[in-house]
Amino acid sequence: MTYAPSSKLLATLFMTLTFGLASGQAKALTVYTAGPGGLIKQLAAGFHEKTGIKVDVFQATTGKVMARLEAEAANPRADILISASWDTAQDLDQRGWLMPYESPNAAQVPARFKAPTYVAQGISALGIVWNTQSGTPEPRDWADLTGPQFKQVVTMPDPALSGASLDLLLGLQNAQGDAAWKLFETLRDNGMTISGPNAQALTPVLQGAKAAVFGAVDYVSYASVEKGESIKVIFPSSGTAIAPRPMMILKTARQADEARKFIDYVLSEDGQRAVADAWLMPARQDVAAKRPLFKDLALLPETSVSSASRADVLTRFGRVFGQH
Amino acid sequence: MKSLFILAGATLAALGVLVALPMIFVALQAVFPHLAEGSLQNPFGAWSATLANTATLTLVGGTLKLGLGVAAVSAAIGIPLGALRGLFKVPLARLWDALFLVPFLLPPYIAALSWTMALQPRGYLEQVAGFNLGPLLFSPAGVTLAMGLAIFPVVYFAVSRSMAATGARMADVARVFGAGPWRAFLRVTLPLALPAIAASLLLAFTLAIEEYGVPAALGSQAGVAVLTTAIERRLADWPIDLPGAALLSLVLVALALTAYAIQRAVLAGRGFETTTGKPAPLAPGKLGAWRLPVALLFGAVALIAVAAPLASMLAAAFTRHVSAGLSPSNLTLANFAALFDARGEAWEALSTSLALATGTALLAGAVGLLAAWCVAGRHVPGAAVIDGLALLPAALPGVVVGVGLILAWNQPFWPATPYGTWGILLLSYTCLLLPYPVRYVSAALSQIGANLEAAARVHGASAARALRRIVLPLVLPGLAAAMLMVFAVASRELVTSLLLAPAGVQTVSIYVWRQFEQGSVGEGMAMAAVAVAVSLTLMLAATLLRRRQTA
């Protein structure tokens, strides 16, 4: 047995690798999702309880989720994608990446929140989140944040990372054109900082380092308010964007049947109640929400934007704020 | 002889998979922009655009500035403290040594987030002392300081050991010949320690330019743009830019390799024979009236570099409402409770990290031992290649290894791939941490007389048997220490974990990072505190165990 140690080592190496491979082939459903993390855990657990199907979750920001999908295009792994930006669904649909499916549970979802290949999981809105103890006057509209009282104390989520924030950027550009860019330049000159994906922008506002977030998704803030933090969600008077969170089955899904069952589950009453509990507006109109609905908000006009102009908008935004 | 060749072949194969393969794919992708589509069209197509881009210049400039700044901060703190520790009887010396190890256990990104909570306007410092250091923290100088405070121990330990080894003996000779104490220090003691100082500063530089977590946490607010975050952004943000990520990776590797090559050149042939046959008791100097000031100096550095970030982390972990600030009524255990009732997710992240770190320690230890043994004075074919590959990761930034592993293993032509399983994390950690065991084992091997193994071979043992029965027991202490280091670093690795972890797999670092992305500061910090406590306990247990064995 002169070769024992080397063969043992090789065997260990081999076993670690193959075991790793084998575990990846278990018949689980793979869901890639942008936050909220607590909601997808709830949904995965509820679905597992009901069907016995395990759900593997990759949860990150919309930008990261989409990047991973793109990077894996040659070798796709995701069955279901839940994004925080409606545009991503339109884009993937145009590329022909999506599998058509109309869930019977989607009957109660308004037409504007569904298409043959995707359907909203829930809806968030963007607003100003303001620290009530910051000593600044309560803002009512976007432009209020350009005032001297808000010098150096406004922050904004990075639209390259946060899908919902990108939707707001597009909404403002569609509604106001160059005036929107002027607004951003004024905000930059007033010392507004760009800080990571959307919830990360909230953290300095919680502690009071910043007084307000320009365009935060509301559900994260509502959850913080529920926990007892002294912040307030304000929907600007000139209008804001809502961000329906599209879920879709990828054409390359290995577990298409399970994927359809998962969509059914999320759109079931149980699933939608979980969505409402995460402080989102449920996609189904017959499930109660814990917060204002989109019908109660002043909304920016909607248009669909091509992917080229979305990239342009991001590039232009990056230039204004000197990102690399 | 046969078993020797088998072992060398196996080592070479392992290093090929762990190190060479990802690097080859980074280079290929950088040259062929359409590699991911399986096409070799338009070679070098992305080079002129990327390299002529002013953004690239900004990134290289920012990276160099940060690296040099961190090296300067590390020098300013590490050299004086290291010199005092090496040459004098410093009060509570053991305690300072232990405390300055903590930055290795406290993940840099958590330190950065702790600094943010402490220093930003209305942060803990302002709540306690009435002023804040936000403008300093969110500036290039602040990022440099935050990283310098975490990296200076590298310089401190190198300088103190080197000076302690030289001792005051040589300087005493100079004193006998009429030199004043300062002159003796400047002309004799300091030059003797210079190679160690230079090497440790270059290491600090390399560590700084490879760091991802701190620039990611502070960089955008501080106006610091560096290569690591730019590479991650090109790779992990939509739309992705594989050629750009690969090309910037090559630039970063070139910077790191240059620093590493200079470091090797500085150390090569600069060994001083400071220990002769006779054991001379090295009596550290007495500080006399300086005892108290020196103790205060060490205490101040420990307070700023170790206690402050830890206190901030714990404050956030035990706080119910961030907006309510520090007050007894705001104290809570709820964040810790939330960790362990969230459907076991935190437990899963913790056990995944611990299992991966254990696996990495074993795998890196095994491959590292074999590599060091193959290279050490044995005429194995390919020894130079083995040596180069085994030490290369010391100069490889984590983000580049991540890029390489994605490019290598996400190709459709593999019949099976570890990508998409936790196996890919094991590969990335092992690759990055391989140099620790290689260095420690090489150092131990260089002290073992060649006749021991030869004697075993003469008596009929095969190379493999001699390795197992003679070499392994002798290098075990060094190997074990290296494996502990590997374990500690692997259990907190951030950037390759973020890039490579498949759906359904979470590590401690990802869990903490995601909690911050979600705005759950308290839960993130609670998890960080648990992880730091676990690795601290393991390290202490291991140290105690070793002390008992040697006693």
PDB file of C-alpha atoms in Angstrom, chain B residues 102-322:
ATOM      1  CA  VAL B 102      -8.513  40.528  16.374  1.00  0.00           C
ATOM      2  CA  PRO B 103      -8.539  42.506  13.103  1.00  0.00           C
ATOM      3  CA  PHE B 104      -7.758  39.185  11.361  1.00  0.00           C
ATOM      4  CA  LEU B 105     -10.924  37.712  12.887  1.00  0.00           C
ATOM      5  CA  LEU B 106     -13.138  40.747  12.406  1.00  0.00           C
ATOM      6  CA  PRO B 107     -14.124  40.750   8.735  1.00  0.00           C
ATOM      7  CA  PRO B 108     -13.101  44.037   7.078  1.00  0.00           C
ATOM      8  CA  TYR B 109     -16.593  44.745   5.708  1.00  0.00           C
ATOM      9  CA  ILE B 110     -18.084  44.390   9.187  1.00  0.00           C
ATOM     10  CA  ALA B 111     -15.429  46.707  10.590  1.00  0.00           C
ATOM     11  CA  ALA B 112     -16.310  49.225   7.860  1.00  0.00           C
ATOM     12  CA  LEU B 113     -20.031  49.030   8.627  1.00  0.00           C
ATOM     13  CA  SER B 114     -19.279  49.345  12.347  1.00  0.00           C
ATOM     14  CA  TRP B 115     -17.206  52.454  11.692  1.00  0.00           C
ATOM     15  CA  THR B 116     -20.136  53.875   9.739  1.00  0.00           C
ATOM     16  CA  MET B 117     -22.561  53.288  12.599  1.00  0.00           C
ATOM     17  CA  ALA B 118     -20.078  54.817  15.033  1.00  0.00           C
ATOM     18  CA  LEU B 119     -18.783  57.843  13.170  1.00  0.00           C
ATOM     19  CA  GLN B 120     -21.544  59.091  10.877  1.00  0.00           C
ATOM     20  CA  PRO B 121     -23.599  62.131  11.918  1.00  0.00           C
ATOM     21  CA  ARG B 122     -25.818  61.137  14.885  1.00  0.00           C
ATOM     22  CA  GLY B 123     -23.810  57.921  15.123  1.00  0.00           C
ATOM     23  CA  TYR B 124     -22.671  56.342  18.406  1.00  0.00           C
ATOM     24  CA  LEU B 125     -19.730  58.713  18.799  1.00  0.00           C
ATOM     25  CA  GLU B 126     -21.970  61.762  18.528  1.00  0.00           C
ATOM     26  CA  GLN B 127     -24.464  60.197  20.935  1.00  0.00           C
ATOM     27  CA  VAL B 128     -21.687  59.616  23.463  1.00  0.00           C
ATOM     28  CA  ALA B 129     -19.281  62.491  22.879  1.00  0.00           C
ATOM     29  CA  GLY B 130     -21.351  65.105  21.091  1.00  0.00           C
ATOM     30  CA  PHE B 131     -19.401  65.268  17.855  1.00  0.00           C
ATOM     31  CA  ASN B 132     -19.091  63.110  14.758  1.00  0.00           C
ATOM     32  CA  LEU B 133     -16.365  62.189  12.318  1.00  0.00           C
ATOM     33  CA  GLY B 134     -18.663  61.580   9.352  1.00  0.00           C
ATOM     34  CA  PRO B 135     -16.811  63.938   6.986  1.00  0.00           C
ATOM     35  CA  LEU B 136     -13.544  62.165   7.800  1.00  0.00           C
ATOM     36  CA  LEU B 137     -14.946  58.637   7.438  1.00  0.00           C
ATOM     37  CA  PHE B 138     -16.649  59.365   4.129  1.00  0.00           C
ATOM     38  CA  SER B 139     -13.497  60.664   2.490  1.00  0.00           C
ATOM     39  CA  PRO B 140     -10.536  58.949   0.821  1.00  0.00           C
ATOM     40  CA  ALA B 141      -8.524  59.572   3.992  1.00  0.00           C
ATOM     41  CA  GLY B 142     -11.239  57.902   6.061  1.00  0.00           C
ATOM     42  CA  VAL B 143     -11.334  54.780   3.905  1.00  0.00           C
ATOM     43  CA  THR B 144      -7.534  54.603   4.056  1.00  0.00           C
ATOM     44  CA  LEU B 145      -7.565  54.940   7.845  1.00  0.00           C
ATOM     45  CA  ALA B 146     -10.311  52.342   8.278  1.00  0.00           C
ATOM     46  CA  MET B 147      -8.340  49.847   6.200  1.00  0.00           C
ATOM     47  CA  GLY B 148      -4.990  50.798   7.739  1.00  0.00           C
ATOM     48  CA  LEU B 149      -6.367  50.133  11.220  1.00  0.00           C
ATOM     49  CA  ALA B 150      -7.325  46.626  10.116  1.00  0.00           C
ATOM     50  CA  ILE B 151      -4.113  45.860   8.211  1.00  0.00           C
ATOM     51  CA  PHE B 152      -1.367  47.403  10.400  1.00  0.00           C
ATOM     52  CA  PRO B 153      -0.987  44.220  12.530  1.00  0.00           C
ATOM     53  CA  VAL B 154       0.745  42.606   9.526  1.00  0.00           C
ATOM     54  CA  VAL B 155       3.516  45.213   9.888  1.00  0.00           C
ATOM     55  CA  TYR B 156       3.439  45.150  13.693  1.00  0.00           C
ATOM     56  CA  PHE B 157       4.027  41.401  13.924  1.00  0.00           C
ATOM     57  CA  ALA B 158       6.702  41.365  11.213  1.00  0.00           C
ATOM     58  CA  VAL B 159       8.647  44.240  12.775  1.00  0.00           C
ATOM     59  CA  SER B 160       8.361  43.049  16.364  1.00  0.00           C
ATOM     60  CA  ARG B 161       9.500  39.521  15.495  1.00  0.00           C
ATOM     61  CA  SER B 162      12.346  40.694  13.344  1.00  0.00           C
ATOM     62  CA  MET B 163      13.584  43.152  15.969  1.00  0.00           C
ATOM     63  CA  ALA B 164      13.184  40.648  18.775  1.00  0.00           C
ATOM     64  CA  ALA B 165      15.291  38.164  16.826  1.00  0.00           C
ATOM     65  CA  THR B 166      18.072  40.685  16.357  1.00  0.00           C
ATOM     66  CA  GLY B 167      17.738  41.892  19.862  1.00  0.00           C
ATOM     67  CA  ALA B 168      19.770  44.723  21.237  1.00  0.00           C
ATOM     68  CA  ARG B 169      22.992  42.729  20.970  1.00  0.00           C
ATOM     69  CA  MET B 170      24.255  44.312  17.761  1.00  0.00           C
ATOM     70  CA  ALA B 171      23.213  47.759  18.931  1.00  0.00           C
ATOM     71  CA  ASP B 172      25.087  47.117  22.185  1.00  0.00           C
ATOM     72  CA  VAL B 173      28.221  46.515  20.160  1.00  0.00           C
ATOM     73  CA  ALA B 174      27.693  49.874  18.479  1.00  0.00           C
ATOM     74  CA  ARG B 175      27.187  51.471  21.886  1.00  0.00           C
ATOM     75  CA  VAL B 176      30.501  50.006  23.070  1.00  0.00           C
ATOM     76  CA  PHE B 177      32.147  51.707  20.125  1.00  0.00           C
ATOM     77  CA  GLY B 178      30.728  55.039  21.144  1.00  0.00           C
ATOM     78  CA  ALA B 179      27.415  55.406  19.304  1.00  0.00           C
ATOM     79  CA  GLY B 180      24.528  57.125  21.089  1.00  0.00           C
ATOM     80  CA  PRO B 181      21.299  55.147  21.590  1.00  0.00           C
ATOM     81  CA  TRP B 182      19.526  56.792  18.648  1.00  0.00           C
ATOM     82  CA  ARG B 183      22.530  56.439  16.403  1.00  0.00           C
ATOM     83  CA  ALA B 184      22.815  52.757  17.315  1.00  0.00           C
ATOM     84  CA  PHE B 185      19.137  52.257  16.550  1.00  0.00           C
ATOM     85  CA  LEU B 186      19.228  54.119  13.242  1.00  0.00           C
ATOM     86  CA  ARG B 187      22.515  52.689  11.988  1.00  0.00           C
ATOM     87  CA  VAL B 188      22.304  49.127  13.290  1.00  0.00           C
ATOM     88  CA  THR B 189      18.939  47.922  14.556  1.00  0.00           C
ATOM     89  CA  LEU B 190      16.740  49.560  11.951  1.00  0.00           C
ATOM     90  CA  PRO B 191      18.765  48.464   8.892  1.00  0.00           C
ATOM     91  CA  LEU B 192      18.714  44.890  10.172  1.00  0.00           C
ATOM     92  CA  ALA B 193      14.911  45.017  10.307  1.00  0.00           C
ATOM     93  CA  LEU B 194      14.506  46.784   6.983  1.00  0.00           C
ATOM     94  CA  PRO B 195      13.838  43.687   4.839  1.00  0.00           C
ATOM     95  CA  ALA B 196      11.075  42.613   7.196  1.00  0.00           C
ATOM     96  CA  ILE B 197       9.620  46.125   7.234  1.00  0.00           C
ATOM     97  CA  ALA B 198       9.711  46.469   3.463  1.00  0.00           C
ATOM     98  CA  ALA B 199       8.200  43.030   2.910  1.00  0.00           C
ATOM     99  CA  SER B 200       5.387  43.624   5.381  1.00  0.00           C
ATOM    100  CA  LEU B 201       4.594  47.028   3.879  1.00  0.00           C
ATOM    101  CA  LEU B 202       4.368  45.509   0.422  1.00  0.00           C
ATOM    102  CA  LEU B 203       2.084  42.852   1.881  1.00  0.00           C
ATOM    103  CA  ALA B 204      -0.076  45.610   3.385  1.00  0.00           C
ATOM    104  CA  PHE B 205      -0.195  47.256  -0.037  1.00  0.00           C
ATOM    105  CA  THR B 206      -1.235  43.995  -1.711  1.00  0.00           C
ATOM    106  CA  LEU B 207      -3.899  43.306   0.916  1.00  0.00           C
ATOM    107  CA  ALA B 208      -5.275  46.820   0.476  1.00  0.00           C
ATOM    108  CA  ILE B 209      -5.588  46.757  -3.305  1.00  0.00           C
ATOM    109  CA  GLU B 210      -7.233  43.314  -3.142  1.00  0.00           C
ATOM    110  CA  GLU B 211      -9.809  44.262  -0.513  1.00  0.00           C
ATOM    111  CA  TYR B 212     -13.411  44.408  -1.684  1.00  0.00           C
ATOM    112  CA  GLY B 213     -15.617  44.761   1.395  1.00  0.00           C
ATOM    113  CA  VAL B 214     -14.394  48.085   2.747  1.00  0.00           C
ATOM    114  CA  PRO B 215     -14.454  49.979  -0.585  1.00  0.00           C
ATOM    115  CA  ALA B 216     -17.859  48.415  -1.304  1.00  0.00           C
ATOM    116  CA  ALA B 217     -19.248  49.557   2.048  1.00  0.00           C
ATOM    117  CA  LEU B 218     -17.686  53.028   2.140  1.00  0.00           C
ATOM    118  CA  GLY B 219     -16.311  53.740  -1.317  1.00  0.00           C
ATOM    119  CA  SER B 220     -19.243  55.290  -3.159  1.00  0.00           C
ATOM    120  CA  GLN B 221     -19.989  57.758  -0.364  1.00  0.00           C
ATOM    121  CA  ALA B 222     -16.311  58.545   0.110  1.00  0.00           C
ATOM    122  CA  GLY B 223     -15.590  59.141  -3.552  1.00  0.00           C
ATOM    123  CA  VAL B 224     -13.147  56.249  -3.657  1.00  0.00           C
ATOM    124  CA  ALA B 225     -13.220  54.238  -6.882  1.00  0.00           C
ATOM    125  CA  VAL B 226     -11.073  51.101  -6.981  1.00  0.00           C
ATOM    126  CA  LEU B 227     -10.605  48.130  -9.272  1.00  0.00           C
ATOM    127  CA  THR B 228     -12.112  45.429  -7.034  1.00  0.00           C
ATOM    128  CA  THR B 229     -15.508  47.077  -6.754  1.00  0.00           C
ATOM    129  CA  ALA B 230     -15.479  48.054 -10.441  1.00  0.00           C
ATOM    130  CA  ILE B 231     -14.750  44.444 -11.429  1.00  0.00           C
ATOM    131  CA  GLU B 232     -17.526  43.145  -9.201  1.00  0.00           C
ATOM    132  CA  ARG B 233     -19.886  45.719 -10.644  1.00  0.00           C
ATOM    133  CA  ARG B 234     -19.109  44.740 -14.236  1.00  0.00           C
ATOM    134  CA  LEU B 235     -19.643  41.104 -13.405  1.00  0.00           C
ATOM    135  CA  ALA B 236     -22.502  41.176 -10.936  1.00  0.00           C
ATOM    136  CA  ASP B 237     -24.616  44.096 -12.059  1.00  0.00           C
ATOM    137  CA  TRP B 238     -26.917  44.155 -14.977  1.00  0.00           C
ATOM    138  CA  PRO B 239     -26.003  44.547 -17.792  1.00  0.00           C
ATOM    139  CA  ILE B 240     -22.878  42.466 -17.260  1.00  0.00           C
ATOM    140  CA  ASP B 241     -19.608  43.142 -19.017  1.00  0.00           C
ATOM    141  CA  LEU B 242     -17.498  39.972 -19.038  1.00  0.00           C
ATOM    142  CA  PRO B 243     -14.629  41.299 -21.182  1.00  0.00           C
ATOM    143  CA  GLY B 244     -14.432  44.465 -19.074  1.00  0.00           C
ATOM    144  CA  ALA B 245     -14.421  42.467 -15.836  1.00  0.00           C
ATOM    145  CA  ALA B 246     -11.730  40.138 -17.184  1.00  0.00           C
ATOM    146  CA  LEU B 247      -9.554  42.952 -18.486  1.00  0.00           C
ATOM    147  CA  LEU B 248      -9.726  44.994 -15.273  1.00  0.00           C
ATOM    148  CA  SER B 249      -8.948  41.734 -13.452  1.00  0.00           C
ATOM    149  CA  LEU B 250      -5.740  41.411 -15.454  1.00  0.00           C
ATOM    150  CA  VAL B 251      -4.814  45.002 -14.579  1.00  0.00           C
ATOM    151  CA  LEU B 252      -5.392  44.306 -10.882  1.00  0.00           C
ATOM    152  CA  VAL B 253      -3.419  41.056 -11.016  1.00  0.00           C
ATOM    153  CA  ALA B 254      -0.567  42.921 -12.729  1.00  0.00           C
ATOM    154  CA  LEU B 255      -0.491  45.475  -9.887  1.00  0.00           C
ATOM    155  CA  ALA B 256      -0.609  42.799  -7.214  1.00  0.00           C
ATOM    156  CA  LEU B 257       2.019  40.636  -8.929  1.00  0.00           C
ATOM    157  CA  THR B 258       4.356  43.606  -9.246  1.00  0.00           C
ATOM    158  CA  ALA B 259       4.102  44.298  -5.528  1.00  0.00           C
ATOM    159  CA  TYR B 260       4.565  40.617  -4.811  1.00  0.00           C
ATOM    160  CA  ALA B 261       7.607  40.357  -7.087  1.00  0.00           C
ATOM    161  CA  ILE B 262       9.212  43.365  -5.398  1.00  0.00           C
ATOM    162  CA  GLN B 263       8.508  41.785  -2.024  1.00  0.00           C
ATOM    163  CA  ARG B 264      10.232  38.548  -3.058  1.00  0.00           C
ATOM    164  CA  ALA B 265      13.164  40.487  -4.485  1.00  0.00           C
ATOM    165  CA  VAL B 266      13.526  42.496  -1.270  1.00  0.00           C
ATOM    166  CA  LEU B 267      13.616  39.370   0.850  1.00  0.00           C
ATOM    167  CA  ALA B 268      15.828  37.303  -1.456  1.00  0.00           C
ATOM    168  CA  GLY B 269      19.438  37.253  -0.322  1.00  0.00           C
ATOM    169  CA  ARG B 270      18.800  39.683   2.510  1.00  0.00           C
ATOM    170  CA  GLY B 271      18.979  37.125   5.276  1.00  0.00           C
ATOM    171  CA  PHE B 272      21.285  38.298   8.063  1.00  0.00           C
ATOM    172  CA  GLU B 273      23.007  35.750  10.201  1.00  0.00           C
ATOM    173  CA  THR B 274      21.988  37.098  13.548  1.00  0.00           C
ATOM    174  CA  THR B 275      21.995  33.878  15.464  1.00  0.00           C
ATOM    175  CA  THR B 276      25.255  32.045  15.832  1.00  0.00           C
ATOM    176  CA  GLY B 277      25.869  28.710  17.434  1.00  0.00           C
ATOM    177  CA  LYS B 278      25.900  29.887  21.014  1.00  0.00           C
ATOM    178  CA  PRO B 279      22.574  30.787  22.507  1.00  0.00           C
ATOM    179  CA  ALA B 280      22.764  34.374  23.669  1.00  0.00           C
ATOM    180  CA  PRO B 281      20.024  35.442  26.023  1.00  0.00           C
ATOM    181  CA  LEU B 282      18.173  38.239  24.313  1.00  0.00           C
ATOM    182  CA  ALA B 283      17.291  40.555  27.112  1.00  0.00           C
ATOM    183  CA  PRO B 284      14.740  43.128  25.985  1.00  0.00           C
ATOM    184  CA  GLY B 285      15.551  46.638  27.147  1.00  0.00           C
ATOM    185  CA  LYS B 286      13.912  48.248  30.158  1.00  0.00           C
ATOM    186  CA  LEU B 287      11.570  51.138  29.543  1.00  0.00           C
ATOM    187  CA  GLY B 288      12.040  52.774  32.933  1.00  0.00           C
ATOM    188  CA  ALA B 289      10.068  55.976  33.190  1.00  0.00           C
ATOM    189  CA  TRP B 290       8.612  55.336  29.740  1.00  0.00           C
ATOM    190  CA  ARG B 291       6.637  52.312  30.924  1.00  0.00           C
ATOM    191  CA  LEU B 292       3.411  54.199  31.439  1.00  0.00           C
ATOM    192  CA  PRO B 293       3.462  56.329  28.275  1.00  0.00           C
ATOM    193  CA  VAL B 294       4.263  53.259  26.183  1.00  0.00           C
ATOM    194  CA  ALA B 295       1.461  51.264  27.810  1.00  0.00           C
ATOM    195  CA  LEU B 296      -0.903  54.155  27.149  1.00  0.00           C
ATOM    196  CA  LEU B 297       0.181  54.267  23.512  1.00  0.00           C
ATOM    197  CA  PHE B 298      -0.530  50.557  23.037  1.00  0.00           C
ATOM    198  CA  GLY B 299      -3.808  50.973  24.883  1.00  0.00           C
ATOM    199  CA  ALA B 300      -4.865  53.871  22.686  1.00  0.00           C
ATOM    200  CA  VAL B 301      -4.158  51.954  19.486  1.00  0.00           C
ATOM    201  CA  ALA B 302      -5.977  48.877  20.789  1.00  0.00           C
ATOM    202  CA  LEU B 303      -8.907  51.056  21.785  1.00  0.00           C
ATOM    203  CA  ILE B 304      -9.196  52.664  18.362  1.00  0.00           C
ATOM    204  CA  ALA B 305      -8.365  49.702  16.144  1.00  0.00           C
ATOM    205  CA  VAL B 306      -9.993  46.882  18.103  1.00  0.00           C
ATOM    206  CA  ALA B 307     -12.352  48.049  20.821  1.00  0.00           C
ATOM    207  CA  ALA B 308     -14.135  50.802  18.881  1.00  0.00           C
ATOM    208  CA  PRO B 309     -15.357  48.727  15.912  1.00  0.00           C
ATOM    209  CA  LEU B 310     -16.232  45.791  18.194  1.00  0.00           C
ATOM    210  CA  ALA B 311     -18.197  48.077  20.525  1.00  0.00           C
ATOM    211  CA  SER B 312     -20.056  49.622  17.620  1.00  0.00           C
ATOM    212  CA  MET B 313     -20.894  46.161  16.232  1.00  0.00           C
ATOM    213  CA  LEU B 314     -22.221  45.047  19.626  1.00  0.00           C
ATOM    214  CA  ALA B 315     -24.136  48.287  20.155  1.00  0.00           C
ATOM    215  CA  ALA B 316     -25.980  47.792  16.869  1.00  0.00           C
ATOM    216  CA  ALA B 317     -26.581  44.109  17.621  1.00  0.00           C
ATOM    217  CA  PHE B 318     -28.167  44.870  21.011  1.00  0.00           C
ATOM    218  CA  THR B 319     -30.221  47.888  19.886  1.00  0.00           C
ATOM    219  CA  ARG B 320     -33.966  47.592  19.352  1.00  0.00           C
ATOM    220  CA  HIS B 321     -34.567  50.778  17.351  1.00  0.00           C
ATOM    221  CA  VAL B 322     -31.713  52.305  15.422  1.00  0.00           C
TER     222      VAL B 322
END
